[in-house]
mmCIF file with all atom_site columns, C-alpha atoms in Angstrom:
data_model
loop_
_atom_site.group_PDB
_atom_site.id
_atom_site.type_symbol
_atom_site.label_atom_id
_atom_site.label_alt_id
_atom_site.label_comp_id
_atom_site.label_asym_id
_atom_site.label_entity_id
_atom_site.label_seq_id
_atom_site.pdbx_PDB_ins_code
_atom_site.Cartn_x
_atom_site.Cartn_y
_atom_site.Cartn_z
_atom_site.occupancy
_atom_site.B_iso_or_equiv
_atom_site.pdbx_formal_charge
_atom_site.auth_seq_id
_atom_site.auth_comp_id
_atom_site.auth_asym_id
_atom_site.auth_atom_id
_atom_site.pdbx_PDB_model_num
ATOM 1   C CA . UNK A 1 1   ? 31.437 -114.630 31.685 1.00 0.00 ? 1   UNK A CA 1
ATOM 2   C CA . UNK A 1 2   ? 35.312 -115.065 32.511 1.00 0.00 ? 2   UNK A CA 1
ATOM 3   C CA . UNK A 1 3   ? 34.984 -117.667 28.827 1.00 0.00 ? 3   UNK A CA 1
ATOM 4   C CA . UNK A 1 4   ? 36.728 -114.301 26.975 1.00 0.00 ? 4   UNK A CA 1
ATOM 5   C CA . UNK A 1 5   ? 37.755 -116.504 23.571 1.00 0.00 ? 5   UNK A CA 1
ATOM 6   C CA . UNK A 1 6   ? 34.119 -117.054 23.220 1.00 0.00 ? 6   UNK A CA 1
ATOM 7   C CA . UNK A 1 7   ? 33.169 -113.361 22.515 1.00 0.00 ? 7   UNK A CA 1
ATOM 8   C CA . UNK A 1 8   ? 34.111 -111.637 19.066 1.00 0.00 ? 8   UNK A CA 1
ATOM 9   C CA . UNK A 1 9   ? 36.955 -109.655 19.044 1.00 0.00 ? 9   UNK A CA 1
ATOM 10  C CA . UNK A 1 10  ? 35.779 -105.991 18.642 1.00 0.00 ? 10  UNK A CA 1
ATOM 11  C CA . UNK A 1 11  ? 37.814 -102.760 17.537 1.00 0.00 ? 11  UNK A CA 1
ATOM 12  C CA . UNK A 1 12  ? 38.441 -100.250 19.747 1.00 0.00 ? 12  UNK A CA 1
ATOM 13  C CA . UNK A 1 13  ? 36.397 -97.463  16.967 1.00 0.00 ? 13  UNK A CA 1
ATOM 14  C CA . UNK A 1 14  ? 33.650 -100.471 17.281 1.00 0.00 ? 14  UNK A CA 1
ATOM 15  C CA . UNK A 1 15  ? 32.592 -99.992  20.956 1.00 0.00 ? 15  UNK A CA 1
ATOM 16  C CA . UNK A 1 16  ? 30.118 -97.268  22.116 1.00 0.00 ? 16  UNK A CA 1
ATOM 17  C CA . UNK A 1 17  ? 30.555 -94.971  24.856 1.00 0.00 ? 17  UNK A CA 1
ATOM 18  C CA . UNK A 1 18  ? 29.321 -96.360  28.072 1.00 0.00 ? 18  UNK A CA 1
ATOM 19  C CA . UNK A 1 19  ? 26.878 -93.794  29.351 1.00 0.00 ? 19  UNK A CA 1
ATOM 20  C CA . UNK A 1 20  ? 25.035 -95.590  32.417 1.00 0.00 ? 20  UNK A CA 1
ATOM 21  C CA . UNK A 1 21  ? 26.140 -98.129  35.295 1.00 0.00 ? 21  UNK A CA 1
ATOM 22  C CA . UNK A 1 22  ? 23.454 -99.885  36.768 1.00 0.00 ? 22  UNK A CA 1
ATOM 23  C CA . UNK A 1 23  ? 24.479 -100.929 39.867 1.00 0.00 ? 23  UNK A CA 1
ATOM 24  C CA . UNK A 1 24  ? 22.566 -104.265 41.366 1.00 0.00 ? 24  UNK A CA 1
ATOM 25  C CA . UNK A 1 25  ? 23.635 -103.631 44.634 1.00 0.00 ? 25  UNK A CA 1
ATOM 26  C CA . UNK A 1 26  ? 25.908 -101.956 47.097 1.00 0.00 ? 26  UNK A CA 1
ATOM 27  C CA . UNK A 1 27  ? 28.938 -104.940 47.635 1.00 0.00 ? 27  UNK A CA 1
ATOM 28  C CA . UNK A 1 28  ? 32.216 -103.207 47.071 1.00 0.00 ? 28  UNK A CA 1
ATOM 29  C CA . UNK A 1 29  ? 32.979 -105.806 44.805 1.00 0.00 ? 29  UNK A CA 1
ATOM 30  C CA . UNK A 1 30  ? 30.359 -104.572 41.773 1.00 0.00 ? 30  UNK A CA 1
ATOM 31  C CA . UNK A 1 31  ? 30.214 -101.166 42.879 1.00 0.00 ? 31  UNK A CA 1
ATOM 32  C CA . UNK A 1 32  ? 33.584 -99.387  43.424 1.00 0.00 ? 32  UNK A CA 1
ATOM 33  C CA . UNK A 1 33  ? 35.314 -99.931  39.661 1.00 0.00 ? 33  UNK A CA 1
ATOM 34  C CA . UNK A 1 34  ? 33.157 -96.848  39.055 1.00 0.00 ? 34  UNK A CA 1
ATOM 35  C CA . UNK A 1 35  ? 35.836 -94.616  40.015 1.00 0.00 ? 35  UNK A CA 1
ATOM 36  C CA . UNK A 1 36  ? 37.641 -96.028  37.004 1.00 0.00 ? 36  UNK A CA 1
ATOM 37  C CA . UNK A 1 37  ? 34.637 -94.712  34.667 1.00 0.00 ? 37  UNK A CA 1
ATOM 38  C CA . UNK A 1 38  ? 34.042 -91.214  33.058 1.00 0.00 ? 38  UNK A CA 1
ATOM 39  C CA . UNK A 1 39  ? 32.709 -88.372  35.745 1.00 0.00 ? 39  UNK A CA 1
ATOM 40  C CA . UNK A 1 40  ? 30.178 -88.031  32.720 1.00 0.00 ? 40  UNK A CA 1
ATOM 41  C CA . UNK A 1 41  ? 28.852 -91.843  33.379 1.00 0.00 ? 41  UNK A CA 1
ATOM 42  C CA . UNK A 1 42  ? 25.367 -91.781  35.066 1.00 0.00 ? 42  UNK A CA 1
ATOM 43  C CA . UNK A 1 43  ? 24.899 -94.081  37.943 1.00 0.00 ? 43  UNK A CA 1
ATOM 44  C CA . UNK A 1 44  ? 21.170 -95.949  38.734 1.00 0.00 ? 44  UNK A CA 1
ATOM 45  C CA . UNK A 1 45  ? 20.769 -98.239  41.712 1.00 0.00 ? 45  UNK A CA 1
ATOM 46  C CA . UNK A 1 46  ? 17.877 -98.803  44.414 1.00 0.00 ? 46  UNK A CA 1
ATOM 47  C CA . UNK A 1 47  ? 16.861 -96.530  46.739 1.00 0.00 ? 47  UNK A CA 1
ATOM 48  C CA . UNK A 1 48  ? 18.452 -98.940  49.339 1.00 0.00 ? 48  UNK A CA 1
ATOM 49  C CA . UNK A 1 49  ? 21.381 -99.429  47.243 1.00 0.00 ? 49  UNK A CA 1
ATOM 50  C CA . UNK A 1 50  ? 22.356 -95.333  47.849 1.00 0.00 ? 50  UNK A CA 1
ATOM 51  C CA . UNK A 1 51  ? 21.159 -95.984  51.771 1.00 0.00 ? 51  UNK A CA 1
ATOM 52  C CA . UNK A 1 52  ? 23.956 -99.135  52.102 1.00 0.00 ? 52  UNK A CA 1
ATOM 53  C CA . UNK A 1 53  ? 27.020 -97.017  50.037 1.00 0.00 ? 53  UNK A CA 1
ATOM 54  C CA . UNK A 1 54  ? 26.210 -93.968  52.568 1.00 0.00 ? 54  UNK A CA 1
ATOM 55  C CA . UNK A 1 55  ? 26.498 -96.183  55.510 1.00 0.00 ? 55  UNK A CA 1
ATOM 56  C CA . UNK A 1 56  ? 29.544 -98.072  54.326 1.00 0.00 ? 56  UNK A CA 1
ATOM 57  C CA . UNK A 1 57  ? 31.376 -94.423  54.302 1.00 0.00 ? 57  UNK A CA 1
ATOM 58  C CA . UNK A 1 58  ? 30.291 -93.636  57.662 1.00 0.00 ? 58  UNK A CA 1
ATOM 59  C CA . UNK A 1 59  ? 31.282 -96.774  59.506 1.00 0.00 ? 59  UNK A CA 1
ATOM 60  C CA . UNK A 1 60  ? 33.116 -98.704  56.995 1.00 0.00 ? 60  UNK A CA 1
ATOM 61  C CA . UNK A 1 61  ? 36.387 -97.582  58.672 1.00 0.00 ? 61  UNK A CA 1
ATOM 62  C CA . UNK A 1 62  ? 35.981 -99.856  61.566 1.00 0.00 ? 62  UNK A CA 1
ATOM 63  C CA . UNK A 1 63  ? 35.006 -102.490 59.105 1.00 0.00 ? 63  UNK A CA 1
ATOM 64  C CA . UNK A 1 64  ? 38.371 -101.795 57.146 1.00 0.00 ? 64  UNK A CA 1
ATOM 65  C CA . UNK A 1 65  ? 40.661 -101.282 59.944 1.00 0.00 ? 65  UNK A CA 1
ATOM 66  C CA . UNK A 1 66  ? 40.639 -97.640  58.937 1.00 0.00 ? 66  UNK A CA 1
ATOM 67  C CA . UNK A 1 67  ? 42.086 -98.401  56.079 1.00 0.00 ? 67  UNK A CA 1
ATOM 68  C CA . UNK A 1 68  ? 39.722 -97.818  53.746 1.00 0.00 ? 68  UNK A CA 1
ATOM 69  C CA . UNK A 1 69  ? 39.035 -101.378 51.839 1.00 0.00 ? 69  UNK A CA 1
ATOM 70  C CA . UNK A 1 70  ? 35.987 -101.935 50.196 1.00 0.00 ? 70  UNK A CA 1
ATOM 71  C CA . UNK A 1 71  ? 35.480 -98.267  50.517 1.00 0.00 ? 71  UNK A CA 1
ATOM 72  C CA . UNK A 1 72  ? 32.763 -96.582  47.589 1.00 0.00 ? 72  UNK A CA 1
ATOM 73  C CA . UNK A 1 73  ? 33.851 -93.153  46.178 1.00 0.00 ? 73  UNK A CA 1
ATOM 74  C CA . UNK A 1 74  ? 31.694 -90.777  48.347 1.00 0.00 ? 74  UNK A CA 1
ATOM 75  C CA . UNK A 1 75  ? 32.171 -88.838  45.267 1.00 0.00 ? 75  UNK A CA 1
ATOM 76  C CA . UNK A 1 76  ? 30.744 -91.813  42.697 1.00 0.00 ? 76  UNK A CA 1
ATOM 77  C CA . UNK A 1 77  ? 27.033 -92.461  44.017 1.00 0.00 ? 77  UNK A CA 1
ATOM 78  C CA . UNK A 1 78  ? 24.086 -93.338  42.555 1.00 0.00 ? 78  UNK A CA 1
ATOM 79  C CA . UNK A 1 79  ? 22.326 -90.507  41.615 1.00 0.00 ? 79  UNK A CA 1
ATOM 80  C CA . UNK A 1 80  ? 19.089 -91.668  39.601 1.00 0.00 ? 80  UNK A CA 1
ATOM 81  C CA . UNK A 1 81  ? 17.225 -93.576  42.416 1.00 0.00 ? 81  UNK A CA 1
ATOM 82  C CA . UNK A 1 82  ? 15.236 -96.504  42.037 1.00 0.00 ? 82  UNK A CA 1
ATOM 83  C CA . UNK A 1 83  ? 11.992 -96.952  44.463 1.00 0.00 ? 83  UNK A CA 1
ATOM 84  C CA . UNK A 1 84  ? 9.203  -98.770  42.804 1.00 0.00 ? 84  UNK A CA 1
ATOM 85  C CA . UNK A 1 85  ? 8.875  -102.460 41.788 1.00 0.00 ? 85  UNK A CA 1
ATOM 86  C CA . UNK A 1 86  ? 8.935  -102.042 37.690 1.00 0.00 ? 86  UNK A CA 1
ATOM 87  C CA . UNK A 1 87  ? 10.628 -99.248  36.060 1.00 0.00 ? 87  UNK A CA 1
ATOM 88  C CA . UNK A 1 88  ? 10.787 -99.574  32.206 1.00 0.00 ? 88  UNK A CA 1
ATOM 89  C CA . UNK A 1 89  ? 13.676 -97.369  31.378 1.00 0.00 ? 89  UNK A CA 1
ATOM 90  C CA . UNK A 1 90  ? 15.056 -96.916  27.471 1.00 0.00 ? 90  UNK A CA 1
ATOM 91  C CA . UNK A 1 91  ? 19.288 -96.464  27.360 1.00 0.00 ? 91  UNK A CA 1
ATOM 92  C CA . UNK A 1 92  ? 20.666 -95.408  24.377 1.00 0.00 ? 92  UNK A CA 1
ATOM 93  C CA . UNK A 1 93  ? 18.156 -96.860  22.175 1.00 0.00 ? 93  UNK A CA 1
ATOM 94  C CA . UNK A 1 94  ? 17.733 -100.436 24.357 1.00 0.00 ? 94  UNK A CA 1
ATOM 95  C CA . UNK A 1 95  ? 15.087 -101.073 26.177 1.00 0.00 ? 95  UNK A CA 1
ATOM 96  C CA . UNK A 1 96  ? 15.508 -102.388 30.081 1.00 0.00 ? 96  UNK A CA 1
ATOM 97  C CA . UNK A 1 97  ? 12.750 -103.268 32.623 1.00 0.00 ? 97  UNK A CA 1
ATOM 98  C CA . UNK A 1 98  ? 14.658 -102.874 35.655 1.00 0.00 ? 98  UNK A CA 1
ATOM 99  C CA . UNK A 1 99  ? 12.840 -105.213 39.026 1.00 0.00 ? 99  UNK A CA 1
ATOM 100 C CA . UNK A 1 100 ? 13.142 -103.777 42.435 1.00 0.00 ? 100 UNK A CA 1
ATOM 101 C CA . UNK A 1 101 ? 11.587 -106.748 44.881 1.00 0.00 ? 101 UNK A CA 1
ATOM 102 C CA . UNK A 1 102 ? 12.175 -106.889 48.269 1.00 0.00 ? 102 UNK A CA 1
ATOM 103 C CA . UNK A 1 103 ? 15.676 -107.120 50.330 1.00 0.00 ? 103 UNK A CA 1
ATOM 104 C CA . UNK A 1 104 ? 17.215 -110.494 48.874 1.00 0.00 ? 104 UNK A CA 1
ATOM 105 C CA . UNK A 1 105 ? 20.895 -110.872 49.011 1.00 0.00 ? 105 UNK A CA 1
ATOM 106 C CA . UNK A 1 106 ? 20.756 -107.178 50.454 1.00 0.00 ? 106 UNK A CA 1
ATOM 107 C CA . UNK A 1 107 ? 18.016 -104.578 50.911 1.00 0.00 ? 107 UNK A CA 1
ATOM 108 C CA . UNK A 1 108 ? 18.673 -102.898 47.579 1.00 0.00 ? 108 UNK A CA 1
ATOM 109 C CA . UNK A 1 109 ? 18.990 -105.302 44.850 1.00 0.00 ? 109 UNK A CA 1
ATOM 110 C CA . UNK A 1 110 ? 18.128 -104.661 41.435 1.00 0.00 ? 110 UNK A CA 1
ATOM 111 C CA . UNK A 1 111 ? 17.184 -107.331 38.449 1.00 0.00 ? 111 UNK A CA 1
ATOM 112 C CA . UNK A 1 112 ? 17.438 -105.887 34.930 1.00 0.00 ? 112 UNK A CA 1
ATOM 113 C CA . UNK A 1 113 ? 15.549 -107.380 32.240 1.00 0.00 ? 113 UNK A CA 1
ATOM 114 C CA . UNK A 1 114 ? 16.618 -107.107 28.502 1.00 0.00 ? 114 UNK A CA 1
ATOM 115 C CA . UNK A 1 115 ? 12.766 -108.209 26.838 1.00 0.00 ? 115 UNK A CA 1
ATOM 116 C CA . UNK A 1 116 ? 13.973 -108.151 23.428 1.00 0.00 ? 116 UNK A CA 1
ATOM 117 C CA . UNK A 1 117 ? 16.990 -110.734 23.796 1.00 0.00 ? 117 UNK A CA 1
ATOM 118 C CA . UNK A 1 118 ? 15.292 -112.723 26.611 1.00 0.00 ? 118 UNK A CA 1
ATOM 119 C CA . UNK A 1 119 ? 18.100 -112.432 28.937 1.00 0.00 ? 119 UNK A CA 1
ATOM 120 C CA . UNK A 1 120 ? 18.386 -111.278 32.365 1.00 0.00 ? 120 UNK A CA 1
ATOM 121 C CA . UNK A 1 121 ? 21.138 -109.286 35.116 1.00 0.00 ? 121 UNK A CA 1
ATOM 122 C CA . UNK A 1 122 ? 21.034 -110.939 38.504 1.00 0.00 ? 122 UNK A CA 1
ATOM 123 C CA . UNK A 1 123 ? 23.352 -109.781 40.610 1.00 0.00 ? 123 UNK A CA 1
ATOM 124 C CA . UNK A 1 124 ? 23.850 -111.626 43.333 1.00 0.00 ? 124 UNK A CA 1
ATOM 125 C CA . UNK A 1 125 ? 20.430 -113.541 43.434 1.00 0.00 ? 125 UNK A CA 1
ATOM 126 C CA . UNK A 1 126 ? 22.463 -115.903 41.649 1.00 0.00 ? 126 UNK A CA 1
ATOM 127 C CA . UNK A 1 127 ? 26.019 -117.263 42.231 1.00 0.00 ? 127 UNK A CA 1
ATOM 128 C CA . UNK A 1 128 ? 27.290 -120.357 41.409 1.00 0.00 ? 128 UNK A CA 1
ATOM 129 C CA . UNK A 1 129 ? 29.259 -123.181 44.038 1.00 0.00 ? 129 UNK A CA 1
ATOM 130 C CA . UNK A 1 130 ? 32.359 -121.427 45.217 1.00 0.00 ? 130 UNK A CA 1
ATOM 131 C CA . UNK A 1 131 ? 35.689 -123.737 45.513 1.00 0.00 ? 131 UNK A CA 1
ATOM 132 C CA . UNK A 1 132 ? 36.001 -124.687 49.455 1.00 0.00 ? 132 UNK A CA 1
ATOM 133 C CA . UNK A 1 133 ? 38.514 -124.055 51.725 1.00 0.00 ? 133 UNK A CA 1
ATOM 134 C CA . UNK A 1 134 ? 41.365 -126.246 52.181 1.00 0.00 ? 134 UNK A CA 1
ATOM 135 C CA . UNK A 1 135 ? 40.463 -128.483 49.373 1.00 0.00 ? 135 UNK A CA 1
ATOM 136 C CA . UNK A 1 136 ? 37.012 -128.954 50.667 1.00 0.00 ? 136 UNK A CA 1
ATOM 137 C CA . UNK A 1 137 ? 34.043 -130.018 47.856 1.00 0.00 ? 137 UNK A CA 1
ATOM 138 C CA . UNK A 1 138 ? 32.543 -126.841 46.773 1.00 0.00 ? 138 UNK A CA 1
ATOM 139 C CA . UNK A 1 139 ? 29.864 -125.309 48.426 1.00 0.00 ? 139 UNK A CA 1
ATOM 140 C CA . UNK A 1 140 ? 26.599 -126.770 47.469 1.00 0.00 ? 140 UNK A CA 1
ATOM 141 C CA . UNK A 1 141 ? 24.669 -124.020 46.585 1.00 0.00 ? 141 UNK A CA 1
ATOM 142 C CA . UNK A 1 142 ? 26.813 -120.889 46.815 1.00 0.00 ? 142 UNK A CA 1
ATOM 143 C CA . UNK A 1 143 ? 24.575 -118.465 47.781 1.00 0.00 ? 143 UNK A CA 1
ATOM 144 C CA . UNK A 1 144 ? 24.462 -116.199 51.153 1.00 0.00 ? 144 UNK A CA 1
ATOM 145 C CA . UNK A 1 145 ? 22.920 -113.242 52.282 1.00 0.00 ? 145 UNK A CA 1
ATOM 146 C CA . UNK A 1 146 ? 23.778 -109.948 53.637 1.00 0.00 ? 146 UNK A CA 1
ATOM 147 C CA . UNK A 1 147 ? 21.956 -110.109 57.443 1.00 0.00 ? 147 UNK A CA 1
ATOM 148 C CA . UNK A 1 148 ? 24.123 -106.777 58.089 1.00 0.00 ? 148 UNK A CA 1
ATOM 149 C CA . UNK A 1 149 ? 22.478 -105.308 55.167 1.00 0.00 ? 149 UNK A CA 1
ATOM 150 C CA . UNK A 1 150 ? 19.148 -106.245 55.886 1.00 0.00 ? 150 UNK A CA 1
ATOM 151 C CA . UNK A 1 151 ? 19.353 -109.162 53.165 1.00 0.00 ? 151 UNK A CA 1
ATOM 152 C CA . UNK A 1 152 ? 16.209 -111.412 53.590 1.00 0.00 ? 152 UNK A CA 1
ATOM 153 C CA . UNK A 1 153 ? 15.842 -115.428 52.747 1.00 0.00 ? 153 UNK A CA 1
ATOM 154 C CA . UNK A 1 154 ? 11.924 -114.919 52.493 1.00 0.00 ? 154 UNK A CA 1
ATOM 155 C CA . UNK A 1 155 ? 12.623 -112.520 50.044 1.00 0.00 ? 155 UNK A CA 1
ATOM 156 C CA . UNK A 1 156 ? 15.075 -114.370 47.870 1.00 0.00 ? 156 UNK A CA 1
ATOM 157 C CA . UNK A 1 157 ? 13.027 -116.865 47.755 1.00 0.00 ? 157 UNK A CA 1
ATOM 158 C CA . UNK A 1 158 ? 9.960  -114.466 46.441 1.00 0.00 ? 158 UNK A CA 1
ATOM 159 C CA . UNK A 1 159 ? 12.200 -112.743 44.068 1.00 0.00 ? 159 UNK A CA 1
ATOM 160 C CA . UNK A 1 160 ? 13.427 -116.356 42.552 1.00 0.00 ? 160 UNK A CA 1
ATOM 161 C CA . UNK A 1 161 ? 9.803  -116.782 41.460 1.00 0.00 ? 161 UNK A CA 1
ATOM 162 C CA . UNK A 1 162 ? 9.244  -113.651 40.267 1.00 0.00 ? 162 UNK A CA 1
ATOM 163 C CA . UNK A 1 163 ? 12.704 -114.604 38.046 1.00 0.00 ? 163 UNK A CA 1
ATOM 164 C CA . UNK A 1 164 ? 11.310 -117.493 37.174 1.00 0.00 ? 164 UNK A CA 1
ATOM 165 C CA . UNK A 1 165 ? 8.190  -115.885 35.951 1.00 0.00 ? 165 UNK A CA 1
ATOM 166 C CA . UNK A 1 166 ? 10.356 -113.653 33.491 1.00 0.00 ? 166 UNK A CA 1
ATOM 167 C CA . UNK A 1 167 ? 9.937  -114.325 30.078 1.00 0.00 ? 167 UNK A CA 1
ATOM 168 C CA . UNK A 1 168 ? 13.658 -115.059 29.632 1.00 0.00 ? 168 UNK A CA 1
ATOM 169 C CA . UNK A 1 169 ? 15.903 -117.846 28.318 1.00 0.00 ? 169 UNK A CA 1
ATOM 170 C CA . UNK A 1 170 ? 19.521 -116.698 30.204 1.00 0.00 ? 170 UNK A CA 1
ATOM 171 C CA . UNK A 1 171 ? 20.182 -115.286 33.329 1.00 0.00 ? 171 UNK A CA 1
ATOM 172 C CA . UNK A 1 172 ? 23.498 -113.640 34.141 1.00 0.00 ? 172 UNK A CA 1
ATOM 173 C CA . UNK A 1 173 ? 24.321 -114.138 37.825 1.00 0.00 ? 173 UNK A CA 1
ATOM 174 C CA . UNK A 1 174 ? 26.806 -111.490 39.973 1.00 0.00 ? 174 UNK A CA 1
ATOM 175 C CA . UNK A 1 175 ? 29.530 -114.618 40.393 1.00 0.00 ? 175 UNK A CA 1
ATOM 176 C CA . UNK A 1 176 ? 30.295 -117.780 38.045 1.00 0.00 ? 176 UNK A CA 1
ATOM 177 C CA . UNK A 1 177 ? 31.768 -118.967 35.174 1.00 0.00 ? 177 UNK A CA 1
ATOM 178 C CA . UNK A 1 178 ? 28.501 -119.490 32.855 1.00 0.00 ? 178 UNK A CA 1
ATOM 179 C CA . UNK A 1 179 ? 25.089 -118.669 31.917 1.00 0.00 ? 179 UNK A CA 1
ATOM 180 C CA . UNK A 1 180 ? 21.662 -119.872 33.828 1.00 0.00 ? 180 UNK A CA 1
ATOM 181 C CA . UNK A 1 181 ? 19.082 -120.989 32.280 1.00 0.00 ? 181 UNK A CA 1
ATOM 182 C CA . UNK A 1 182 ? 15.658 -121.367 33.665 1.00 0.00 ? 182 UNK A CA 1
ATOM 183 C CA . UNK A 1 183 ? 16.319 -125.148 34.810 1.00 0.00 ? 183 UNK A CA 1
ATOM 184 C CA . UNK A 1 184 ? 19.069 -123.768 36.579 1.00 0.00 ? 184 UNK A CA 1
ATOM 185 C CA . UNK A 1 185 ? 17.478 -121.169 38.856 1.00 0.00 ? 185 UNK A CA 1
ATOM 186 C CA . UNK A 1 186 ? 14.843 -123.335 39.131 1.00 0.00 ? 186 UNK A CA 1
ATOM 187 C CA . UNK A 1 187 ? 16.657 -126.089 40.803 1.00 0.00 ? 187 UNK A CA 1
ATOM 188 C CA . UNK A 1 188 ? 18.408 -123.856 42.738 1.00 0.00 ? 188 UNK A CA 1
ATOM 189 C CA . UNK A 1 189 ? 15.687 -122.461 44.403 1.00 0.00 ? 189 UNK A CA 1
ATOM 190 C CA . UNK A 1 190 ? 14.334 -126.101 44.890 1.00 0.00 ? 190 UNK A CA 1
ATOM 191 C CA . UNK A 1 191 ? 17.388 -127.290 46.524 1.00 0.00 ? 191 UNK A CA 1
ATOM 192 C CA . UNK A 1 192 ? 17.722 -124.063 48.755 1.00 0.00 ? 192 UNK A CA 1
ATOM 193 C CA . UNK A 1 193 ? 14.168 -124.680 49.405 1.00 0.00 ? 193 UNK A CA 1
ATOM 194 C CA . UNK A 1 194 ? 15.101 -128.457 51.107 1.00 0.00 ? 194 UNK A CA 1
ATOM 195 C CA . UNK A 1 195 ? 17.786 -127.074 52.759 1.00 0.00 ? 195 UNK A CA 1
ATOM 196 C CA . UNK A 1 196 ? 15.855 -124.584 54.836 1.00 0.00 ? 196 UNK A CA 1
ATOM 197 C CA . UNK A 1 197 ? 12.859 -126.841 55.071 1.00 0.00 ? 197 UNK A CA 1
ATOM 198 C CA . UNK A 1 198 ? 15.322 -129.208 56.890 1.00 0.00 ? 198 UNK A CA 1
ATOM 199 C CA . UNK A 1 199 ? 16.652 -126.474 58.943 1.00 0.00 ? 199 UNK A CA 1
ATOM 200 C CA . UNK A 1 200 ? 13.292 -125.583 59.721 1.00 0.00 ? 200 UNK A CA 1
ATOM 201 C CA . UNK A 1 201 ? 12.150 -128.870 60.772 1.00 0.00 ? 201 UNK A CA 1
ATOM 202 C CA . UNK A 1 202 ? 15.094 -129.272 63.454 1.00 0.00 ? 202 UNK A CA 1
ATOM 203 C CA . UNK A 1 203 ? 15.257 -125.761 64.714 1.00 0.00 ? 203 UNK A CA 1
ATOM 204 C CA . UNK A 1 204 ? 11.198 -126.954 65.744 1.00 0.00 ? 204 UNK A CA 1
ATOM 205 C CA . UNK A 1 205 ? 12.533 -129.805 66.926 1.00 0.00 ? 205 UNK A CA 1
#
């Protein structure tokens, strides 16, 4: 949430440790601020996720001019691999139920579930309309996918449902300024669901 005033304000002796990142997928932009964290800090991702940050080191130069933007750590990986569609995984004393799909926004994204509050950790399934450029209206949807990362529009759409299906209340998505609730995702889905259908119909046209 980027709504700061509306959390408590915490001491500094009140906050834990942070122990574990779980990365819910490979884009620079939720994966390289782990260099700022502990060595100690444990790092769990996909199977996939590990796959993407490898090749981003060995041909993200071109990408980045050689100048290393979006860059990972090569030091900073994930090291406790993700590979099977449920994982129900206990972190200092909370329990998670982390959801590994199929490729959605990329190849390796990972949902985690918090049962007990009823609130779930996108990612990037989920992002909210994006200002457009030049003063244009906002993007309708704001959602896209990573083709060069083997990101999949059948498979959003399959692991929207399965979100849906979730006994949860809130969903936190990778990008906006609020919470989702289910009525939200749900009429997301619906109205990328047109879209394509529309798509569809003229590209058989």
């Amino acid at each position: 949430h980027r709504d700061l005033h509306s959390f408590p304000t915490r001491r500094s002796s009140d906050l834990l440790p942070v122990t574990h990142v779980i990365l819910t997928h490979s884009d620079c932009d939720h994966a390289n601020g782990i260099i700022g964290l502990p060595a100690s800090v444990k790092v769990i991702a996909t199977k996939n996720d590990l796959i993407e940050l490898e090749q981003t080191l060995r041909f993200g130069t071109v990408e980045s001019q050689g100048i290393g933007n979006g860059m990972p750590d090569p030091n900073r990986l994930p090291t406790i691999l993700i590979n099977q569609e449920k994982t129900d995984a206990t972190i200092d004393g909370i329990h998670l139920v982390l959801y590994y799909w199929v490729p959605a926004h990329t190849s390796g994204d990972l949902v985690i579930s918090v049962p007990e509050e009823k609130v779930v950790i996108t990612g990037d399934y989920l992002m909210q309309p994006t200002p457009g450029p030049n003063g244009l209206p906002p993007q309708q949807h704001g959602m896209w996918w990573k083709f060069e990362k083997n990101g999949s529009i059948a498979g959003w759409f399959k692991g929207a449902d399965n979100l849906l299906a979730l006994n949860a209340d809130t969903y936190l998505g990778g990008h906006g300024v609020k919470p989702w609730t289910k009525a939200d995702v749900r009429e997301l889905r619906d109205g990328l669901k047109a879209d394509k259908d529309k798509v569809d119909a003229m590209a058989e046209a």
